[in-house]
Amino acid sequence: MPTLYTEIELNAPRSLVWETICRKDRWKHWNTFLKDKTPHQTLTRGHSLVLSLQRLPKEPETQFQAFVTTVEPDSCLKWVAIAPGYRSEHVFELWDMGDRCTKYSHKENISGALSTLFFPFIRKDEQRGIRRMAMDLKDYVEAQYG
């Protein structure tokens, strides 16, 4: 199963990082990778979301429907997007590193019969996108925490 992964340390409390991730209506202020198409829909287990991603700046957005599978406050958020022959699971995790420092990780697990066909074409750009999101998050929460 192909997996993309990034992690970064943020100089902000875990609760602030979590709140920033969960406030989809505020993503437009910092998140250049994921776009929220259903800002009224909360990140609650079992809820369906319409999102889009932009692998590279100025690239057209790819819209998809995701289903929230896990919400562990201040710790873990997961959602799954499924299309015929393709499954993508996004996992966001936070760890308290002490001294108001948080480790953030974003993992994308890709599976399904068509994953081996699509993955080579999106791998590098998708990896850049999740890294960019991590840097966007770091810049935003550190500016907020100041």
CSV table of N, CA and C in Angstrom, one decimal:
chain,number,residue,atom,x,y,z
A,1,MET,N,0.8,-1.2,0.0
A,1,MET,CA,0.0,0.0,0.0
A,1,MET,C,0.9,1.2,0.0
A,2,PRO,N,0.8,2.1,-1.0
A,2,PRO,CA,1.6,3.3,-1.0
A,2,PRO,C,1.2,4.3,0.1
A,3,THR,N,2.2,4.9,0.7
A,3,THR,CA,1.9,5.8,1.8
A,3,THR,C,2.8,7.1,1.6
A,4,LEU,N,2.1,8.2,1.9
A,4,LEU,CA,2.8,9.5,1.9
A,4,LEU,C,2.8,10.0,3.3
A,5,TYR,N,3.9,10.7,3.7
A,5,TYR,CA,4.0,11.1,5.1
A,5,TYR,C,4.8,12.3,5.3
A,6,THR,N,4.4,13.1,6.2
A,6,THR,CA,5.2,14.3,6.6
A,6,THR,C,5.0,14.5,8.1
A,7,GLU,N,6.0,15.1,8.8
A,7,GLU,CA,5.8,15.5,10.2
A,7,GLU,C,6.6,16.8,10.4
A,8,ILE,N,6.2,17.5,11.4
A,8,ILE,CA,6.8,18.8,11.7
A,8,ILE,C,6.5,19.2,13.2
A,9,GLU,N,7.4,19.9,13.8
A,9,GLU,CA,7.2,20.4,15.1
A,9,GLU,C,6.7,21.8,15.0
A,10,LEU,N,5.7,22.1,15.8
A,10,LEU,CA,5.1,23.5,15.8
A,10,LEU,C,5.3,24.1,17.2
A,11,ASN,N,5.7,25.3,17.3
A,11,ASN,CA,5.9,26.0,18.6
A,11,ASN,C,4.6,26.6,19.0
A,12,ALA,N,3.7,25.7,19.4
A,12,ALA,CA,2.3,26.1,19.8
A,12,ALA,C,1.7,24.9,20.6
A,13,PRO,N,0.8,25.2,21.5
A,13,PRO,CA,0.2,24.1,22.3
A,13,PRO,C,-0.7,23.2,21.4
A,14,ARG,N,-0.7,22.0,21.7
A,14,ARG,CA,-1.5,21.0,21.0
A,14,ARG,C,-2.9,21.4,20.8
A,15,SER,N,-3.5,22.0,21.8
A,15,SER,CA,-4.9,22.4,21.7
A,15,SER,C,-5.2,23.4,20.7
A,16,LEU,N,-4.2,24.3,20.5
A,16,LEU,CA,-4.3,25.4,19.4
A,16,LEU,C,-4.2,24.7,18.1
A,17,VAL,N,-3.3,23.8,17.9
A,17,VAL,CA,-3.0,23.1,16.6
A,17,VAL,C,-4.3,22.3,16.3
A,18,TRP,N,-4.9,21.6,17.3
A,18,TRP,CA,-6.1,20.8,17.0
A,18,TRP,C,-7.2,21.8,16.6
A,19,GLU,N,-7.4,22.8,17.3
A,19,GLU,CA,-8.5,23.8,17.0
A,19,GLU,C,-8.3,24.3,15.6
A,20,THR,N,-7.1,24.6,15.2
A,20,THR,CA,-6.8,25.1,13.8
A,20,THR,C,-7.2,24.1,12.8
A,21,ILE,N,-6.8,22.9,13.0
A,21,ILE,CA,-7.1,21.8,12.0
A,21,ILE,C,-8.7,21.6,11.9
A,22,CYS,N,-9.3,21.6,13.0
A,22,CYS,CA,-10.8,21.3,13.1
A,22,CYS,C,-11.7,22.5,12.6
A,23,ARG,N,-11.2,23.7,12.6
A,23,ARG,CA,-12.0,24.8,12.1
A,23,ARG,C,-11.9,24.9,10.6
A,24,LYS,N,-12.6,24.1,9.9
A,24,LYS,CA,-12.6,24.0,8.5
A,24,LYS,C,-13.0,25.4,7.8
A,25,ASP,N,-13.9,26.1,8.5
A,25,ASP,CA,-14.3,27.4,8.0
A,25,ASP,C,-13.1,28.4,8.0
A,26,ARG,N,-12.0,28.1,8.6
A,26,ARG,CA,-10.9,29.0,8.7
A,26,ARG,C,-9.7,28.5,7.8
A,27,TRP,N,-9.9,27.3,7.2
A,27,TRP,CA,-8.8,26.8,6.4
A,27,TRP,C,-8.4,27.8,5.3
A,28,LYS,N,-9.3,28.5,4.7
A,28,LYS,CA,-9.0,29.5,3.7
A,28,LYS,C,-8.0,30.5,4.1
A,29,HIS,N,-7.8,30.7,5.4
A,29,HIS,CA,-6.8,31.7,5.9
A,29,HIS,C,-5.4,31.1,5.9
A,30,TRP,N,-5.3,29.8,5.8
A,30,TRP,CA,-3.9,29.3,6.0
A,30,TRP,C,-3.6,28.0,5.1
A,31,ASN,N,-4.6,27.2,4.8
A,31,ASN,CA,-4.4,25.9,4.1
A,31,ASN,C,-4.4,26.0,2.6
A,32,THR,N,-3.3,25.9,2.0
A,32,THR,CA,-3.2,26.0,0.5
A,32,THR,C,-3.2,24.6,-0.1
A,33,PHE,N,-3.4,23.6,0.6
A,33,PHE,CA,-3.5,22.2,0.1
A,33,PHE,C,-4.9,21.7,0.0
A,34,LEU,N,-5.6,21.7,1.2
A,34,LEU,CA,-7.0,21.3,1.3
A,34,LEU,C,-7.9,22.5,1.3
A,35,LYS,N,-9.0,22.3,0.6
A,35,LYS,CA,-10.1,23.4,0.5
A,35,LYS,C,-11.4,22.7,1.0
A,36,ASP,N,-12.1,23.5,1.8
A,36,ASP,CA,-13.3,23.0,2.4
A,36,ASP,C,-14.5,23.5,1.5
A,37,LYS,N,-15.3,22.6,1.0
A,37,LYS,CA,-16.5,22.9,0.2
A,37,LYS,C,-17.7,22.8,1.0
A,38,THR,N,-17.7,22.3,2.2
A,38,THR,CA,-18.8,22.2,3.1
A,38,THR,C,-18.5,22.8,4.5
A,39,PRO,N,-18.3,24.1,4.6
A,39,PRO,CA,-17.8,24.7,5.9
A,39,PRO,C,-18.8,24.5,7.0
A,40,HIS,N,-20.1,24.3,6.7
A,40,HIS,CA,-21.1,24.1,7.8
A,40,HIS,C,-21.0,22.7,8.4
A,41,GLN,N,-20.4,21.7,7.7
A,41,GLN,CA,-20.3,20.4,8.2
A,41,GLN,C,-19.1,20.2,9.1
A,42,THR,N,-19.3,19.7,10.3
A,42,THR,CA,-18.3,19.6,11.3
A,42,THR,C,-17.5,18.3,11.1
A,43,LEU,N,-16.3,18.3,11.6
A,43,LEU,CA,-15.5,17.1,11.6
A,43,LEU,C,-15.9,16.2,12.7
A,44,THR,N,-17.0,15.4,12.5
A,44,THR,CA,-17.6,14.5,13.4
A,44,THR,C,-17.6,13.1,12.8
A,45,ARG,N,-17.2,12.1,13.6
A,45,ARG,CA,-17.2,10.7,13.1
A,45,ARG,C,-18.5,10.4,12.4
A,46,GLY,N,-18.4,9.8,11.2
A,46,GLY,CA,-19.6,9.5,10.5
A,46,GLY,C,-20.1,10.5,9.5
A,47,HIS,N,-19.6,11.8,9.7
A,47,HIS,CA,-20.1,12.8,8.7
A,47,HIS,C,-19.3,12.7,7.4
A,48,SER,N,-20.1,13.1,6.4
A,48,SER,CA,-19.5,13.2,5.0
A,48,SER,C,-19.1,14.6,4.8
A,49,LEU,N,-18.0,14.8,4.1
A,49,LEU,CA,-17.4,16.1,3.8
A,49,LEU,C,-17.2,16.2,2.3
A,50,VAL,N,-17.3,17.4,1.7
A,50,VAL,CA,-16.9,17.6,0.4
A,50,VAL,C,-15.7,18.5,0.5
A,51,LEU,N,-14.5,18.0,0.0
A,51,LEU,CA,-13.3,18.7,0.1
A,51,LEU,C,-12.7,18.8,-1.3
A,52,SER,N,-11.6,19.6,-1.5
A,52,SER,CA,-10.8,19.5,-2.7
A,52,SER,C,-9.4,19.7,-2.3
A,53,LEU,N,-8.5,19.3,-3.1
A,53,LEU,CA,-7.1,19.5,-2.8
A,53,LEU,C,-6.4,20.1,-4.0
A,54,GLN,N,-5.4,20.8,-3.7
A,54,GLN,CA,-4.6,21.4,-4.8
A,54,GLN,C,-3.2,21.0,-4.6
A,55,ARG,N,-2.7,20.0,-5.3
A,55,ARG,CA,-1.4,19.4,-5.1
A,55,ARG,C,-0.3,20.5,-5.3
A,56,LEU,N,-0.4,21.3,-6.3
A,56,LEU,CA,0.6,22.4,-6.6
A,56,LEU,C,-0.2,23.7,-6.6
A,57,PRO,N,0.5,24.8,-6.2
A,57,PRO,CA,-0.1,26.1,-6.3
A,57,PRO,C,-0.5,26.4,-7.8
A,58,LYS,N,-1.6,27.0,-7.9
A,58,LYS,CA,-2.1,27.4,-9.3
A,58,LYS,C,-2.6,26.2,-10.1
A,59,GLU,N,-2.5,25.0,-9.6
A,59,GLU,CA,-3.1,23.8,-10.3
A,59,GLU,C,-4.6,23.7,-10.0
A,60,PRO,N,-5.3,23.2,-11.0
A,60,PRO,CA,-6.8,23.0,-10.7
A,60,PRO,C,-7.0,22.1,-9.5
A,61,GLU,N,-8.1,22.4,-8.8
A,61,GLU,CA,-8.4,21.6,-7.6
A,61,GLU,C,-9.1,20.3,-8.0
A,62,THR,N,-8.8,19.3,-7.2
A,62,THR,CA,-9.5,18.0,-7.4
A,62,THR,C,-10.5,17.8,-6.2
A,63,GLN,N,-11.7,17.8,-6.6
A,63,GLN,CA,-12.8,17.7,-5.5
A,63,GLN,C,-13.1,16.2,-5.2
A,64,PHE,N,-13.4,15.9,-3.9
A,64,PHE,CA,-13.7,14.6,-3.5
A,64,PHE,C,-14.6,14.6,-2.3
A,65,GLN,N,-15.2,13.5,-2.1
A,65,GLN,CA,-16.1,13.3,-0.9
A,65,GLN,C,-15.3,12.4,0.1
A,66,ALA,N,-15.3,12.9,1.4
A,66,ALA,CA,-14.6,12.1,2.4
A,66,ALA,C,-15.6,11.8,3.5
A,67,PHE,N,-15.3,10.7,4.2
A,67,PHE,CA,-16.1,10.3,5.4
A,67,PHE,C,-15.2,10.3,6.6
A,68,VAL,N,-15.6,11.0,7.6
A,68,VAL,CA,-14.8,11.1,8.8
A,68,VAL,C,-14.9,9.8,9.6
A,69,THR,N,-13.8,9.1,9.9
A,69,THR,CA,-13.8,7.8,10.5
A,69,THR,C,-13.3,7.9,12.0
A,70,THR,N,-12.5,8.9,12.3
A,70,THR,CA,-11.9,9.0,13.7
A,70,THR,C,-11.8,10.4,14.1
A,71,VAL,N,-12.3,10.7,15.3
A,71,VAL,CA,-12.0,12.0,15.9
A,71,VAL,C,-11.6,11.8,17.3
A,72,GLU,N,-10.4,11.9,17.7
A,72,GLU,CA,-9.9,11.8,19.0
A,72,GLU,C,-9.4,13.2,19.4
A,73,PRO,N,-10.1,14.0,20.1
A,73,PRO,CA,-9.8,15.4,20.4
A,73,PRO,C,-8.3,15.6,20.8
A,74,ASP,N,-7.7,16.6,20.2
A,74,ASP,CA,-6.3,16.9,20.5
A,74,ASP,C,-5.3,15.9,20.2
A,75,SER,N,-5.7,14.9,19.4
A,75,SER,CA,-4.8,13.7,19.1
A,75,SER,C,-4.9,13.2,17.7
A,76,CYS,N,-6.1,12.8,17.2
A,76,CYS,CA,-6.1,12.1,15.9
A,76,CYS,C,-7.4,12.4,15.1
A,77,LEU,N,-7.2,12.7,13.9
A,77,LEU,CA,-8.4,12.9,12.9
A,77,LEU,C,-8.1,12.0,11.7
A,78,LYS,N,-9.1,11.3,11.3
A,78,LYS,CA,-8.9,10.4,10.1
A,78,LYS,C,-10.2,10.6,9.2
A,79,TRP,N,-9.9,10.6,7.9
A,79,TRP,CA,-11.1,10.5,7.0
A,79,TRP,C,-10.6,9.6,5.8
A,80,VAL,N,-11.7,9.1,5.1
A,80,VAL,CA,-11.4,8.2,4.0
A,80,VAL,C,-12.2,8.7,2.8
A,81,ALA,N,-11.5,8.7,1.7
A,81,ALA,CA,-12.2,9.1,0.4
A,81,ALA,C,-12.1,7.8,-0.5
A,82,ILE,N,-13.3,7.5,-1.1
A,82,ILE,CA,-13.3,6.2,-1.8
A,82,ILE,C,-13.9,6.5,-3.2
A,83,ALA,N,-13.2,6.0,-4.2
A,83,ALA,CA,-13.7,6.1,-5.6
A,83,ALA,C,-13.6,4.7,-6.1
A,84,PRO,N,-14.3,4.3,-7.2
A,84,PRO,CA,-14.1,2.9,-7.7
A,84,PRO,C,-12.6,2.6,-8.0
A,85,GLY,N,-12.2,1.6,-7.3
A,85,GLY,CA,-10.8,1.1,-7.4
A,85,GLY,C,-9.7,1.9,-6.7
A,86,TYR,N,-10.2,2.9,-5.9
A,86,TYR,CA,-9.2,3.8,-5.3
A,86,TYR,C,-9.7,4.2,-3.9
A,87,ARG,N,-8.8,4.1,-2.9
A,87,ARG,CA,-9.1,4.5,-1.5
A,87,ARG,C,-8.0,5.3,-1.0
A,88,SER,N,-8.3,6.4,-0.4
A,88,SER,CA,-7.3,7.3,0.2
A,88,SER,C,-7.7,7.6,1.6
A,89,GLU,N,-6.9,7.3,2.6
A,89,GLU,CA,-7.1,7.6,4.0
A,89,GLU,C,-6.1,8.6,4.5
A,90,HIS,N,-6.6,9.8,5.0
A,90,HIS,CA,-5.8,10.8,5.5
A,90,HIS,C,-5.8,10.7,7.0
A,91,VAL,N,-4.6,10.7,7.7
A,91,VAL,CA,-4.5,10.6,9.1
A,91,VAL,C,-3.7,11.7,9.6
A,92,PHE,N,-4.3,12.5,10.5
A,92,PHE,CA,-3.6,13.7,11.1
A,92,PHE,C,-3.4,13.3,12.6
A,93,GLU,N,-2.2,13.4,13.1
A,93,GLU,CA,-2.0,13.1,14.5
A,93,GLU,C,-1.1,14.2,15.1
A,94,LEU,N,-1.4,14.4,16.4
A,94,LEU,CA,-0.7,15.4,17.2
A,94,LEU,C,-0.1,14.7,18.5
A,95,TRP,N,1.1,15.1,18.8
A,95,TRP,CA,1.7,14.7,20.0
A,95,TRP,C,2.3,15.9,20.8
A,96,ASP,N,2.0,15.9,22.1
A,96,ASP,CA,2.6,16.9,23.0
A,96,ASP,C,4.1,16.7,23.2
A,97,MET,N,4.9,17.6,22.8
A,97,MET,CA,6.3,17.5,22.9
A,97,MET,C,6.9,18.2,24.1
A,98,GLY,N,6.0,18.8,24.9
A,98,GLY,CA,6.4,19.5,26.1
A,98,GLY,C,6.7,21.0,25.8
A,99,ASP,N,6.8,21.8,26.8
A,99,ASP,CA,7.1,23.2,26.6
A,99,ASP,C,6.3,23.9,25.5
A,100,ARG,N,5.0,23.6,25.4
A,100,ARG,CA,4.1,24.1,24.5
A,100,ARG,C,4.5,23.9,23.0
A,101,CYS,N,5.1,22.7,22.8
A,101,CYS,CA,5.5,22.3,21.4
A,101,CYS,C,4.7,21.1,21.0
A,102,THR,N,4.3,21.0,19.8
A,102,THR,CA,3.5,20.0,19.3
A,102,THR,C,4.1,19.3,18.0
A,103,LYS,N,4.1,18.0,18.0
A,103,LYS,CA,4.5,17.3,16.8
A,103,LYS,C,3.2,17.0,16.0
A,104,TYR,N,3.2,17.4,14.7
A,104,TYR,CA,2.1,17.2,13.8
A,104,TYR,C,2.6,16.2,12.7
A,105,SER,N,1.7,15.2,12.4
A,105,SER,CA,2.0,14.4,11.3
A,105,SER,C,0.8,14.2,10.4
A,106,HIS,N,1.0,14.0,9.1
A,106,HIS,CA,-0.1,13.8,8.1
A,106,HIS,C,0.4,12.7,7.3
A,107,LYS,N,-0.4,11.6,7.3
A,107,LYS,CA,-0.1,10.4,6.6
A,107,LYS,C,-1.3,10.2,5.6
A,108,GLU,N,-1.0,9.8,4.4
A,108,GLU,CA,-2.0,9.4,3.4
A,108,GLU,C,-1.7,8.0,3.0
A,109,ASN,N,-2.6,7.1,3.3
A,109,ASN,CA,-2.5,5.7,2.9
A,109,ASN,C,-3.4,5.5,1.7
A,110,ILE,N,-2.8,5.0,0.6
A,110,ILE,CA,-3.5,4.8,-0.7
A,110,ILE,C,-3.6,3.3,-1.0
A,111,SER,N,-4.8,2.9,-1.4
A,111,SER,CA,-5.0,1.5,-1.7
A,111,SER,C,-6.1,1.3,-2.8
A,112,GLY,N,-6.3,0.1,-3.2
A,112,GLY,CA,-7.3,-0.2,-4.2
A,112,GLY,C,-6.6,-0.6,-5.5
A,113,ALA,N,-7.4,-1.3,-6.3
A,113,ALA,CA,-6.9,-1.8,-7.6
A,113,ALA,C,-6.3,-0.8,-8.5
A,114,LEU,N,-6.8,0.4,-8.5
A,114,LEU,CA,-6.3,1.5,-9.4
A,114,LEU,C,-5.2,2.3,-8.8
A,115,SER,N,-4.9,2.1,-7.5
A,115,SER,CA,-3.8,2.9,-6.9
A,115,SER,C,-2.5,2.7,-7.5
A,116,THR,N,-2.2,1.5,-8.0
A,116,THR,CA,-0.9,1.4,-8.6
A,116,THR,C,-0.8,2.1,-10.0
A,117,LEU,N,-2.0,2.3,-10.6
A,117,LEU,CA,-2.0,3.1,-11.8
A,117,LEU,C,-1.9,4.6,-11.6
A,118,PHE,N,-2.6,5.1,-10.6
A,118,PHE,CA,-2.6,6.5,-10.3
A,118,PHE,C,-1.4,7.0,-9.5
A,119,PHE,N,-1.0,6.2,-8.5
A,119,PHE,CA,0.0,6.7,-7.6
A,119,PHE,C,1.3,7.3,-8.2
A,120,PRO,N,1.8,6.6,-9.2
A,120,PRO,CA,3.1,7.2,-9.8
A,120,PRO,C,2.9,8.6,-10.4
A,121,PHE,N,1.7,8.9,-10.8
A,121,PHE,CA,1.4,10.2,-11.4
A,121,PHE,C,1.2,11.3,-10.4
A,122,ILE,N,0.7,10.9,-9.2
A,122,ILE,CA,0.4,12.0,-8.2
A,122,ILE,C,1.4,12.0,-7.1
A,123,ARG,N,2.2,11.0,-6.9
A,123,ARG,CA,3.1,10.8,-5.8
A,123,ARG,C,3.9,12.1,-5.4
A,124,LYS,N,4.7,12.6,-6.3
A,124,LYS,CA,5.5,13.7,-5.9
A,124,LYS,C,4.7,15.0,-5.6
A,125,ASP,N,3.7,15.3,-6.4
A,125,ASP,CA,3.0,16.5,-6.2
A,125,ASP,C,2.1,16.4,-4.9
A,126,GLU,N,1.6,15.2,-4.7
A,126,GLU,CA,0.8,15.0,-3.5
A,126,GLU,C,1.6,15.1,-2.2
A,127,GLN,N,2.9,14.6,-2.3
A,127,GLN,CA,3.8,14.7,-1.2
A,127,GLN,C,4.1,16.2,-0.9
A,128,ARG,N,4.4,16.9,-2.0
A,128,ARG,CA,4.7,18.3,-1.8
A,128,ARG,C,3.5,19.0,-1.2
A,129,GLY,N,2.3,18.6,-1.6
A,129,GLY,CA,1.1,19.2,-1.0
A,129,GLY,C,0.9,19.0,0.5
A,130,ILE,N,1.1,17.8,0.9
A,130,ILE,CA,1.0,17.5,2.4
A,130,ILE,C,2.1,18.2,3.2
A,131,ARG,N,3.3,18.3,2.6
A,131,ARG,CA,4.4,19.1,3.2
A,131,ARG,C,4.0,20.6,3.3
A,132,ARG,N,3.5,21.1,2.2
A,132,ARG,CA,3.1,22.5,2.2
A,132,ARG,C,2.0,22.8,3.2
A,133,MET,N,1.1,21.9,3.4
A,133,MET,CA,0.0,22.0,4.4
A,133,MET,C,0.7,22.1,5.8
A,134,ALA,N,1.6,21.2,6.0
A,134,ALA,CA,2.3,21.2,7.3
A,134,ALA,C,3.0,22.5,7.6
A,135,MET,N,3.7,23.1,6.6
A,135,MET,CA,4.3,24.4,6.7
A,135,MET,C,3.3,25.5,6.9
A,136,ASP,N,2.2,25.4,6.1
A,136,ASP,CA,1.2,26.4,6.3
A,136,ASP,C,0.6,26.4,7.7
A,137,LEU,N,0.4,25.2,8.2
A,137,LEU,CA,-0.1,25.1,9.6
A,137,LEU,C,0.8,25.6,10.6
A,138,LYS,N,2.1,25.3,10.4
A,138,LYS,CA,3.2,25.8,11.4
A,138,LYS,C,3.2,27.3,11.3
A,139,ASP,N,3.3,27.9,10.2
A,139,ASP,CA,3.3,29.4,10.1
A,139,ASP,C,2.1,30.0,10.7
A,140,TYR,N,0.9,29.5,10.5
A,140,TYR,CA,-0.3,30.1,11.0
A,140,TYR,C,-0.4,30.0,12.5
A,141,VAL,N,-0.2,28.7,13.1
A,141,VAL,CA,-0.4,28.6,14.5
A,141,VAL,C,0.7,29.3,15.3
A,142,GLU,N,1.9,29.4,14.7
A,142,GLU,CA,3.0,30.1,15.4
A,142,GLU,C,2.7,31.6,15.4
A,143,ALA,N,2.1,32.1,14.3
A,143,ALA,CA,1.8,33.5,14.3
A,143,ALA,C,0.6,33.8,15.2
A,144,GLN,N,-0.3,32.9,15.4
A,144,GLN,CA,-1.4,33.1,16.3
A,144,GLN,C,-1.0,33.0,17.7
A,145,TYR,N,-0.1,32.1,18.0
A,145,TYR,CA,0.4,31.8,19.4
A,145,TYR,C,1.4,32.9,19.8
A,146,GLY,N,2.2,33.4,18.8
A,146,GLY,CA,3.1,34.5,18.9
A,146,GLY,C,4.0,34.5,20.0
